[in-house]
mmCIF file of C-alpha atoms and ligand atoms in Angstrom:
data_model
loop_
_atom_site.group_PDB
_atom_site.id
_atom_site.type_symbol
_atom_site.label_atom_id
_atom_site.label_comp_id
_atom_site.label_asym_id
_atom_site.label_seq_id
_atom_site.Cartn_x
_atom_site.Cartn_y
_atom_site.Cartn_z
ATOM 1 C CA MET D 1 79.085 78.885 54.235
ATOM 2 C CA SER D 2 81.032 78.434 57.433
ATOM 3 C CA ARG D 3 80.303 80.776 60.295
ATOM 4 C CA PRO D 4 82.938 83.196 61.587
ATOM 5 C CA ARG D 5 84.979 81.829 64.487
ATOM 6 C CA ILE D 6 85.738 82.932 68.015
ATOM 7 C CA PHE D 7 88.520 81.325 70.027
ATOM 8 C CA VAL D 8 88.428 81.519 73.828
ATOM 9 C CA THR D 9 91.653 80.295 75.399
ATOM 10 C CA ARG D 10 90.242 78.987 78.730
ATOM 11 C CA ILE D 11 86.975 77.965 80.296
ATOM 12 C CA LEU D 12 85.598 81.186 81.823
ATOM 13 C CA PRO D 13 83.909 81.763 85.172
ATOM 14 C CA GLU D 14 80.157 81.166 85.011
ATOM 15 C CA LYS D 15 79.035 84.725 84.179
ATOM 16 C CA GLY D 16 81.442 84.793 81.242
ATOM 17 C CA MET D 17 80.218 81.445 79.906
ATOM 18 C CA GLN D 18 76.615 82.669 80.165
ATOM 19 C CA ARG D 19 77.423 85.809 78.203
ATOM 20 C CA LEU D 20 79.293 83.827 75.550
ATOM 21 C CA GLN D 21 76.414 81.420 74.919
ATOM 22 C CA PRO D 22 74.221 83.703 72.742
ATOM 23 C CA LEU D 23 77.201 84.370 70.466
ATOM 24 C CA SER D 24 77.249 80.697 69.495
ATOM 25 C CA GLU D 25 74.125 81.310 67.369
ATOM 26 C CA GLU D 26 76.106 83.441 64.958
ATOM 27 C CA TYR D 27 79.647 82.318 65.531
ATOM 28 C CA GLU D 28 81.502 79.080 65.723
ATOM 29 C CA LEU D 29 82.583 79.253 69.320
ATOM 30 C CA GLU D 30 85.681 77.308 70.260
ATOM 31 C CA ILE D 31 86.714 77.169 73.914
ATOM 32 C CA TRP D 32 90.021 75.565 74.931
ATOM 33 C CA PRO D 33 88.786 72.858 77.300
ATOM 34 C CA ASP D 34 91.890 72.119 79.385
ATOM 35 C CA PRO D 35 92.634 73.567 82.809
ATOM 36 C CA LEU D 36 96.090 74.565 81.472
ATOM 37 C CA PRO D 37 96.605 77.126 78.697
ATOM 38 C CA PRO D 38 96.927 76.113 75.052
ATOM 39 C CA PRO D 39 100.599 75.545 74.168
ATOM 40 C CA PRO D 40 101.882 78.179 71.685
ATOM 41 C CA GLU D 41 101.402 75.924 68.630
ATOM 42 C CA ALA D 42 97.837 75.087 69.639
ATOM 43 C CA LEU D 43 97.090 78.749 70.269
ATOM 44 C CA GLN D 44 98.455 79.642 66.841
ATOM 45 C CA THR D 45 96.414 76.920 65.121
ATOM 46 C CA ARG D 46 93.152 77.602 66.947
ATOM 47 C CA ALA D 47 93.409 81.371 66.605
ATOM 48 C CA ALA D 48 94.173 81.177 62.863
ATOM 49 C CA GLY D 49 91.379 82.776 60.879
ATOM 50 C CA ALA D 50 89.320 83.684 63.967
ATOM 51 C CA GLN D 51 87.396 86.968 64.018
ATOM 52 C CA GLY D 52 87.645 87.260 67.747
ATOM 53 C CA LEU D 53 90.107 86.055 70.372
ATOM 54 C CA LEU D 54 89.372 86.050 74.107
ATOM 55 C CA CYS D 55 92.675 85.431 75.852
ATOM 56 C CA MET D 56 94.401 85.326 79.229
ATOM 57 C CA LEU D 57 97.614 86.762 80.605
ATOM 58 C CA THR D 58 99.147 83.303 80.181
ATOM 59 C CA ASP D 59 98.846 83.535 76.369
ATOM 60 C CA ARG D 60 101.642 85.165 74.375
ATOM 61 C CA ILE D 61 99.881 87.310 71.760
ATOM 62 C CA ASP D 62 102.575 88.475 69.359
ATOM 63 C CA ALA D 63 102.777 89.727 65.778
ATOM 64 C CA ALA D 64 103.180 86.178 64.400
ATOM 65 C CA LEU D 65 99.959 85.110 66.090
ATOM 66 C CA MET D 66 98.153 88.157 64.692
ATOM 67 C CA ASP D 67 99.487 87.383 61.222
ATOM 68 C CA GLY D 68 98.149 83.855 61.654
ATOM 69 C CA MET D 69 94.747 85.248 62.599
ATOM 70 C CA GLY D 70 94.863 87.280 59.414
ATOM 71 C CA PRO D 71 92.750 90.210 58.237
ATOM 72 C CA SER D 72 89.534 88.634 59.546
ATOM 73 C CA CYS D 73 90.610 89.434 63.133
ATOM 74 C CA LYS D 74 88.374 92.139 64.600
ATOM 75 C CA VAL D 75 89.186 92.029 68.292
ATOM 76 C CA ILE D 76 91.555 90.691 70.939
ATOM 77 C CA SER D 77 89.899 90.714 74.341
ATOM 78 C CA GLN D 78 92.006 89.926 77.371
ATOM 79 C CA MET D 79 90.497 88.810 80.674
ATOM 80 C CA ALA D 80 92.948 90.805 82.832
ATOM 81 C CA VAL D 81 93.813 94.398 83.543
ATOM 82 C CA GLY D 82 97.504 93.888 82.645
ATOM 83 C CA PHE D 83 98.373 93.255 78.996
ATOM 84 C CA ASP D 84 102.173 92.972 78.868
ATOM 85 C CA ASN D 85 101.703 89.561 77.200
ATOM 86 C CA ILE D 86 100.210 91.279 74.130
ATOM 87 C CA ASP D 87 102.212 93.177 71.521
ATOM 88 C CA ILE D 88 99.965 96.242 71.533
ATOM 89 C CA ALA D 89 101.996 98.085 68.897
ATOM 90 C CA ALA D 90 101.611 95.112 66.551
ATOM 91 C CA ALA D 91 97.851 95.035 67.183
ATOM 92 C CA SER D 92 97.570 98.777 66.563
ATOM 93 C CA ARG D 93 99.494 98.516 63.282
ATOM 94 C CA ARG D 94 96.910 95.952 62.175
ATOM 95 C CA ARG D 95 94.067 98.164 63.500
ATOM 96 C CA ILE D 96 92.984 95.438 65.913
ATOM 97 C CA PRO D 97 91.389 96.851 69.078
ATOM 98 C CA VAL D 98 92.597 95.187 72.293
ATOM 99 C CA GLY D 99 90.336 95.036 75.345
ATOM 100 C CA ASN D 100 91.160 94.591 79.032
ATOM 101 C CA THR D 101 89.253 94.538 82.334
ATOM 102 C CA PRO D 102 90.234 97.526 84.499
ATOM 103 C CA GLY D 103 88.380 98.729 87.569
ATOM 104 C CA VAL D 104 86.483 95.580 88.537
ATOM 105 C CA LEU D 105 89.505 93.933 90.140
ATOM 106 C CA THR D 106 90.904 96.971 91.965
ATOM 107 C CA ASP D 107 89.486 96.254 95.412
ATOM 108 C CA THR D 108 89.982 92.515 95.230
ATOM 109 C CA THR D 109 93.627 92.931 94.246
ATOM 110 C CA ALA D 110 94.211 95.591 96.911
ATOM 111 C CA ASP D 111 92.638 93.250 99.466
ATOM 112 C CA PHE D 112 95.054 90.521 98.455
ATOM 113 C CA ALA D 113 98.077 92.812 98.633
ATOM 114 C CA TRP D 114 96.968 93.446 102.212
ATOM 115 C CA ALA D 115 96.509 89.735 102.855
ATOM 116 C CA LEU D 116 100.114 89.209 101.746
ATOM 117 C CA LEU D 117 101.384 92.184 103.734
ATOM 118 C CA MET D 118 99.786 90.937 106.928
ATOM 119 C CA ALA D 119 100.679 87.306 106.329
ATOM 120 C CA ALA D 120 104.323 88.258 105.799
ATOM 121 C CA ALA D 121 104.563 90.654 108.758
ATOM 122 C CA ARG D 122 102.911 88.229 111.153
ATOM 123 C CA ARG D 123 104.400 85.096 109.608
ATOM 124 C CA VAL D 124 101.051 83.396 109.114
ATOM 125 C CA VAL D 125 102.119 80.884 106.463
ATOM 126 C CA GLU D 126 105.333 79.938 108.239
ATOM 127 C CA SER D 127 103.583 79.430 111.583
ATOM 128 C CA ASP D 128 100.868 77.304 109.989
ATOM 129 C CA LYS D 129 103.576 75.019 108.560
ATOM 130 C CA PHE D 130 105.150 74.886 112.025
ATOM 131 C CA THR D 131 101.878 73.804 113.606
ATOM 132 C CA ARG D 132 101.221 71.147 110.985
ATOM 133 C CA ALA D 133 104.742 69.793 111.428
ATOM 134 C CA GLY D 134 103.906 69.089 115.079
ATOM 135 C CA LEU D 135 106.441 71.637 116.324
ATOM 136 C CA TRP D 136 104.088 73.657 118.549
ATOM 137 C CA LYS D 137 105.236 72.600 121.997
ATOM 138 C CA SER D 138 104.341 75.714 123.998
ATOM 139 C CA TRP D 139 103.434 79.395 123.764
ATOM 140 C CA GLY D 140 106.766 81.153 123.402
ATOM 141 C CA PRO D 141 107.704 84.707 124.380
ATOM 142 C CA VAL D 142 110.045 85.133 121.425
ATOM 143 C CA ASP D 143 108.431 82.821 118.871
ATOM 144 C CA PHE D 144 107.414 84.124 115.446
ATOM 145 C CA LEU D 145 108.096 87.761 116.167
ATOM 146 C CA GLY D 146 107.439 90.150 113.331
ATOM 147 C CA PRO D 147 107.121 93.903 112.912
ATOM 148 C CA ASP D 148 104.032 95.908 113.821
ATOM 149 C CA ILE D 149 101.804 96.979 110.960
ATOM 150 C CA THR D 150 99.907 99.649 112.889
ATOM 151 C CA GLY D 151 101.815 102.906 112.800
ATOM 152 C CA ALA D 152 104.417 101.679 110.303
ATOM 153 C CA THR D 153 105.349 103.397 107.031
ATOM 154 C CA LEU D 154 103.950 101.949 103.818
ATOM 155 C CA GLY D 155 105.550 102.858 100.504
ATOM 156 C CA ILE D 156 103.492 102.346 97.366
ATOM 157 C CA VAL D 157 105.277 102.156 94.026
ATOM 158 C CA GLY D 158 102.773 102.927 91.266
ATOM 159 C CA PHE D 159 99.859 105.056 92.463
ATOM 160 C CA GLY D 160 97.181 103.929 90.016
ATOM 161 C CA ARG D 161 93.849 102.412 90.917
ATOM 162 C CA ILE D 162 95.235 99.409 92.792
ATOM 163 C CA GLY D 163 98.031 101.339 94.516
ATOM 164 C CA GLN D 164 95.457 103.850 95.764
ATOM 165 C CA GLY D 165 93.217 100.997 96.915
ATOM 166 C CA VAL D 166 96.081 99.635 99.003
ATOM 167 C CA ALA D 167 96.689 103.139 100.395
ATOM 168 C CA ARG D 168 93.036 103.608 101.384
ATOM 169 C CA ARG D 169 93.118 100.396 103.381
ATOM 170 C CA ALA D 170 96.236 101.567 105.226
ATOM 171 C CA ARG D 171 94.270 104.315 106.949
ATOM 172 C CA GLY D 172 92.679 101.752 109.223
ATOM 173 C CA PHE D 173 96.172 100.902 110.438
ATOM 174 C CA ASP D 174 97.244 104.502 111.136
ATOM 175 C CA MET D 175 100.128 104.163 108.737
ATOM 176 C CA ARG D 176 102.340 106.835 107.283
ATOM 177 C CA LEU D 177 101.877 106.662 103.524
ATOM 178 C CA LEU D 178 104.487 107.367 100.869
ATOM 179 C CA TYR D 179 104.124 106.816 97.169
ATOM 180 C CA HIS D 180 106.209 107.010 94.058
ATOM 181 C CA ASP D 181 105.053 107.148 90.455
ATOM 182 C CA VAL D 182 106.503 108.565 87.249
ATOM 183 C CA GLN D 183 104.819 111.801 88.209
ATOM 184 C CA ARG D 184 102.959 113.253 91.140
ATOM 185 C CA GLN D 185 99.263 112.239 91.191
ATOM 186 C CA GLU D 186 97.622 115.317 92.695
ATOM 187 C CA GLU D 187 94.091 114.229 91.840
ATOM 188 C CA ALA D 188 94.642 110.877 93.549
ATOM 189 C CA GLU D 189 96.205 112.578 96.576
ATOM 190 C CA ARG D 190 92.998 114.515 97.151
ATOM 191 C CA ASN D 191 91.000 111.302 97.570
ATOM 192 C CA CYS D 192 93.764 109.376 99.180
ATOM 193 C CA PRO D 193 96.304 111.372 101.154
ATOM 194 C CA ALA D 194 99.849 110.096 100.689
ATOM 195 C CA GLU D 195 103.169 111.837 100.349
ATOM 196 C CA TYR D 196 104.871 111.864 96.961
ATOM 197 C CA VAL D 197 108.583 111.048 97.265
ATOM 198 C CA ASP D 198 111.350 109.882 94.950
ATOM 199 C CA LEU D 199 112.055 106.172 94.843
ATOM 200 C CA PRO D 200 115.263 106.211 96.946
ATOM 201 C CA THR D 201 113.429 108.088 99.735
ATOM 202 C CA LEU D 202 110.515 105.667 99.585
ATOM 203 C CA LEU D 203 112.830 102.669 99.774
ATOM 204 C CA ARG D 204 114.892 104.150 102.595
ATOM 205 C CA GLU D 205 111.925 105.118 104.772
ATOM 206 C CA SER D 206 109.290 102.413 104.227
ATOM 207 C CA ASP D 207 108.770 99.434 106.507
ATOM 208 C CA PHE D 208 106.577 97.898 103.814
ATOM 209 C CA VAL D 209 106.941 98.438 100.074
ATOM 210 C CA SER D 210 104.089 97.332 97.808
ATOM 211 C CA LEU D 211 104.504 97.280 94.017
ATOM 212 C CA HIS D 212 101.656 98.361 91.720
ATOM 213 C CA THR D 213 103.282 99.320 88.427
ATOM 214 C CA ALA D 214 102.497 97.868 85.032
ATOM 215 C CA LEU D 215 105.315 95.843 83.465
ATOM 216 C CA THR D 216 106.988 97.979 80.794
ATOM 217 C CA PRO D 217 110.575 98.266 79.561
ATOM 218 C CA GLU D 218 111.003 101.007 82.224
ATOM 219 C CA THR D 219 109.779 98.871 85.134
ATOM 220 C CA TYR D 220 111.522 95.633 84.111
ATOM 221 C CA HIS D 221 113.752 94.721 87.122
ATOM 222 C CA LEU D 222 112.909 98.061 88.709
ATOM 223 C CA MET D 223 113.675 96.340 92.012
ATOM 224 C CA ASN D 224 117.230 95.336 91.199
ATOM 225 C CA ARG D 225 120.209 94.731 93.466
ATOM 226 C CA GLU D 226 120.850 98.427 93.961
ATOM 227 C CA ARG D 227 117.267 99.377 94.797
ATOM 228 C CA LEU D 228 116.653 96.368 97.038
ATOM 229 C CA GLY D 229 119.895 97.334 98.780
ATOM 230 C CA GLN D 230 118.454 100.786 99.484
ATOM 231 C CA MET D 231 115.531 99.339 101.461
ATOM 232 C CA LYS D 232 115.278 99.776 105.195
ATOM 233 C CA PRO D 233 116.774 96.918 107.235
ATOM 234 C CA GLY D 234 113.935 94.575 108.207
ATOM 235 C CA ALA D 235 111.608 95.854 105.484
ATOM 236 C CA ILE D 236 108.993 93.712 103.751
ATOM 237 C CA LEU D 237 108.394 93.701 99.982
ATOM 238 C CA ILE D 238 105.001 92.850 98.481
ATOM 239 C CA ASN D 239 104.561 92.245 94.753
ATOM 240 C CA THR D 240 101.091 91.828 93.282
ATOM 241 C CA ALA D 241 102.008 93.633 90.033
ATOM 242 C CA ARG D 242 104.118 91.584 87.624
ATOM 243 C CA GLY D 243 106.988 89.218 88.427
ATOM 244 C CA PRO D 244 109.671 90.823 86.244
ATOM 245 C CA VAL D 245 109.331 94.146 88.118
ATOM 246 C CA VAL D 246 111.643 92.416 90.643
ATOM 247 C CA ASP D 247 115.009 90.837 89.775
ATOM 248 C CA PRO D 248 114.653 87.401 91.392
ATOM 249 C CA ALA D 249 118.384 86.820 91.909
ATOM 250 C CA ALA D 250 118.713 90.181 93.658
ATOM 251 C CA LEU D 251 115.629 89.409 95.753
ATOM 252 C CA TYR D 252 117.144 86.110 96.844
ATOM 253 C CA GLN D 253 120.277 87.884 97.976
ATOM 254 C CA ALA D 254 118.344 90.658 99.769
ATOM 255 C CA LEU D 255 116.277 88.069 101.662
ATOM 256 C CA LYS D 256 119.288 85.924 102.534
ATOM 257 C CA GLU D 257 121.759 88.663 103.487
ATOM 258 C CA GLY D 258 119.515 91.666 104.150
ATOM 259 C CA PRO D 259 118.221 94.269 104.182
ATOM 260 C CA LEU D 260 114.880 92.543 103.572
ATOM 261 C CA ALA D 261 113.177 90.618 106.368
ATOM 262 C CA TYR D 262 110.468 89.125 104.193
ATOM 263 C CA ALA D 263 108.864 89.148 100.786
ATOM 264 C CA ALA D 264 105.374 88.178 99.710
ATOM 265 C CA LEU D 265 104.797 87.624 96.011
ATOM 266 C CA ASP D 266 101.715 86.902 93.980
ATOM 267 C CA VAL D 267 103.699 87.101 90.755
ATOM 268 C CA THR D 268 107.107 85.710 89.816
ATOM 269 C CA GLU D 269 109.654 85.592 87.026
ATOM 270 C CA PRO D 270 109.141 83.204 85.358
ATOM 271 C CA GLU D 271 105.556 82.146 85.948
ATOM 272 C CA PRO D 272 104.978 79.582 87.212
ATOM 273 C CA ILE D 273 108.061 79.665 89.440
ATOM 274 C CA PRO D 274 109.885 76.328 89.019
ATOM 275 C CA PRO D 275 109.711 74.125 92.151
ATOM 276 C CA GLY D 276 113.531 74.141 92.329
ATOM 277 C CA ASP D 277 113.810 77.944 92.321
ATOM 278 C CA PRO D 278 116.240 79.224 94.996
ATOM 279 C CA LEU D 279 113.557 81.608 96.356
ATOM 280 C CA LEU D 280 111.491 78.595 97.401
ATOM 281 C CA THR D 281 114.305 77.361 99.663
ATOM 282 C CA LEU D 282 113.859 80.434 101.888
ATOM 283 C CA ASP D 283 111.567 80.542 104.919
ATOM 284 C CA ASN D 284 111.097 84.318 104.760
ATOM 285 C CA ILE D 285 109.044 84.412 101.587
ATOM 286 C CA ILE D 286 105.443 83.711 100.655
ATOM 287 C CA VAL D 287 104.691 82.877 97.032
ATOM 288 C CA ALA D 288 101.073 82.741 95.847
ATOM 289 C CA PRO D 289 100.233 81.513 92.323
ATOM 290 C CA HIS D 290 99.018 84.813 90.797
ATOM 291 C CA ILE D 291 95.626 84.849 92.504
ATOM 292 C CA ALA D 292 95.194 88.468 93.618
ATOM 293 C CA SER D 293 92.034 89.000 91.536
ATOM 294 C CA ALA D 294 90.653 85.561 92.368
ATOM 295 C CA SER D 295 87.444 86.352 94.215
ATOM 296 C CA ILE D 296 84.290 84.697 92.923
ATOM 297 C CA GLN D 297 82.585 88.020 92.225
ATOM 298 C CA THR D 298 85.588 89.668 90.611
ATOM 299 C CA ARG D 299 86.512 86.809 88.304
ATOM 300 C CA ASN D 300 82.890 86.718 87.142
ATOM 301 C CA LYS D 301 82.944 90.469 86.495
ATOM 302 C CA MET D 302 86.249 90.220 84.628
ATOM 303 C CA ALA D 303 84.875 87.440 82.434
ATOM 304 C CA ALA D 304 81.658 89.328 81.680
ATOM 305 C CA MET D 305 83.662 92.436 80.826
ATOM 306 C CA ALA D 306 85.998 90.468 78.551
ATOM 307 C CA VAL D 307 82.997 89.013 76.695
ATOM 308 C CA ALA D 308 81.459 92.509 76.399
ATOM 309 C CA ASN D 309 84.708 93.745 74.790
ATOM 310 C CA LEU D 310 84.783 90.709 72.508
ATOM 311 C CA GLU D 311 81.199 91.183 71.405
ATOM 312 C CA ALA D 312 81.614 94.923 70.752
ATOM 313 C CA GLY D 313 84.694 94.208 68.625
ATOM 314 C CA LEU D 314 82.925 91.507 66.614
ATOM 315 C CA ARG D 315 80.040 93.872 65.893
ATOM 316 C CA GLY D 316 82.390 96.660 64.830
ATOM 317 C CA ARG D 317 81.525 98.807 67.854
ATOM 318 C CA ARG D 318 84.026 100.572 70.066
ATOM 319 C CA LEU D 319 85.228 98.311 72.890
ATOM 320 C CA PRO D 320 83.895 99.461 76.286
ATOM 321 C CA ASN D 321 87.469 99.090 77.600
ATOM 322 C CA CYS D 322 90.069 99.468 74.909
ATOM 323 C CA VAL D 323 93.815 99.759 75.607
ATOM 324 C CA ASN D 324 94.677 101.101 72.125
ATOM 325 C CA PRO D 325 91.765 103.464 71.305
ATOM 326 C CA HIS D 326 93.909 105.215 68.690
ATOM 327 C CA VAL D 327 92.896 102.375 66.324
ATOM 328 C CA TYR D 328 89.578 104.220 66.040
ATOM 329 C CA PRO D 329 89.350 107.171 63.652
HETATM 330 C C1 GLV B 401 96.111 90.117 86.700
HETATM 331 O O1 GLV B 401 97.281 90.024 86.968
HETATM 332 C C2 GLV B 401 95.594 91.066 85.775
HETATM 333 O O2 GLV B 401 96.384 91.760 85.103
HETATM 334 O O3 GLV B 401 94.365 91.154 85.659
HETATM 335 C C1 GLV B 402 98.284 86.200 124.569
HETATM 336 O O1 GLV B 402 97.583 85.298 124.147
HETATM 337 C C2 GLV B 402 97.993 87.002 125.712
HETATM 338 O O2 GLV B 402 96.984 86.733 126.427
HETATM 339 O O3 GLV B 402 98.760 87.932 125.972
#
């Protein structure tokens, strides 16, 4: 009799691979070996009939894929906190629990949002390119000027774990802190003082705006032409959430014609951003390839957590971190 199958869509960081190993005694463990994700057809074929799927945010997990997996599917475990690539409603209808990896990447992602904020304000990437191009001829009194971070106003859109992490770090810079969320987060405010304001006020008053919302139908192109137009002249936008929270055409215009001075993105629409994208012709933007959680420790923790969710699902236990717990009675 053939053993039940597990499909893992990428090679995991070391701690994840170590935790997967013991499962290979009971399960046929298939790991996609390429550095790039399985193309949709390959994903469909490999996932078909599997009892467990460990996937990434680069995999589109839709109803058709779940139908292909069939009734043997016991768990979908994603190695990410975000899960907008998975049709959760479709999984719930099939009573498939879906796991994610919250908490372990909060600080690492907040650190990276700060890295982008500071790199944009102080033009670190641009000035490095300048140096490498042999253009540094002298210290210059008006070269590479950017706005001060200390004492500025930081507006946080989405005051969840990561948004609060970004806010906590701002204290060291004596910043005024504003936040917006669908509702006031009084509990969070106690640990992390920040002023709750509506979005237009936040956009009008913030020198820096950092996005930390999940991608949902409500936040798709939240930062559109109108909202970007409401930002303070010279403001800087940081996006470490999801690319489609920002309308890229509107962002291009806001960076080219104002009011934005700079943007720093870890996420784009689409991903990866094509090399010919108009945004990449601008000097006042930094684009990182979706690496905010990419610390050695954090990626190992995310992988271990994803395997723990996978294993619990395979054994019919409740996932330690389940995004659709209503599948349980
Ligand atoms: C990364 O973007 C994640 O959702 O974990
Ligand atoms: C700059 O390097 C200074 O000494 O002011």
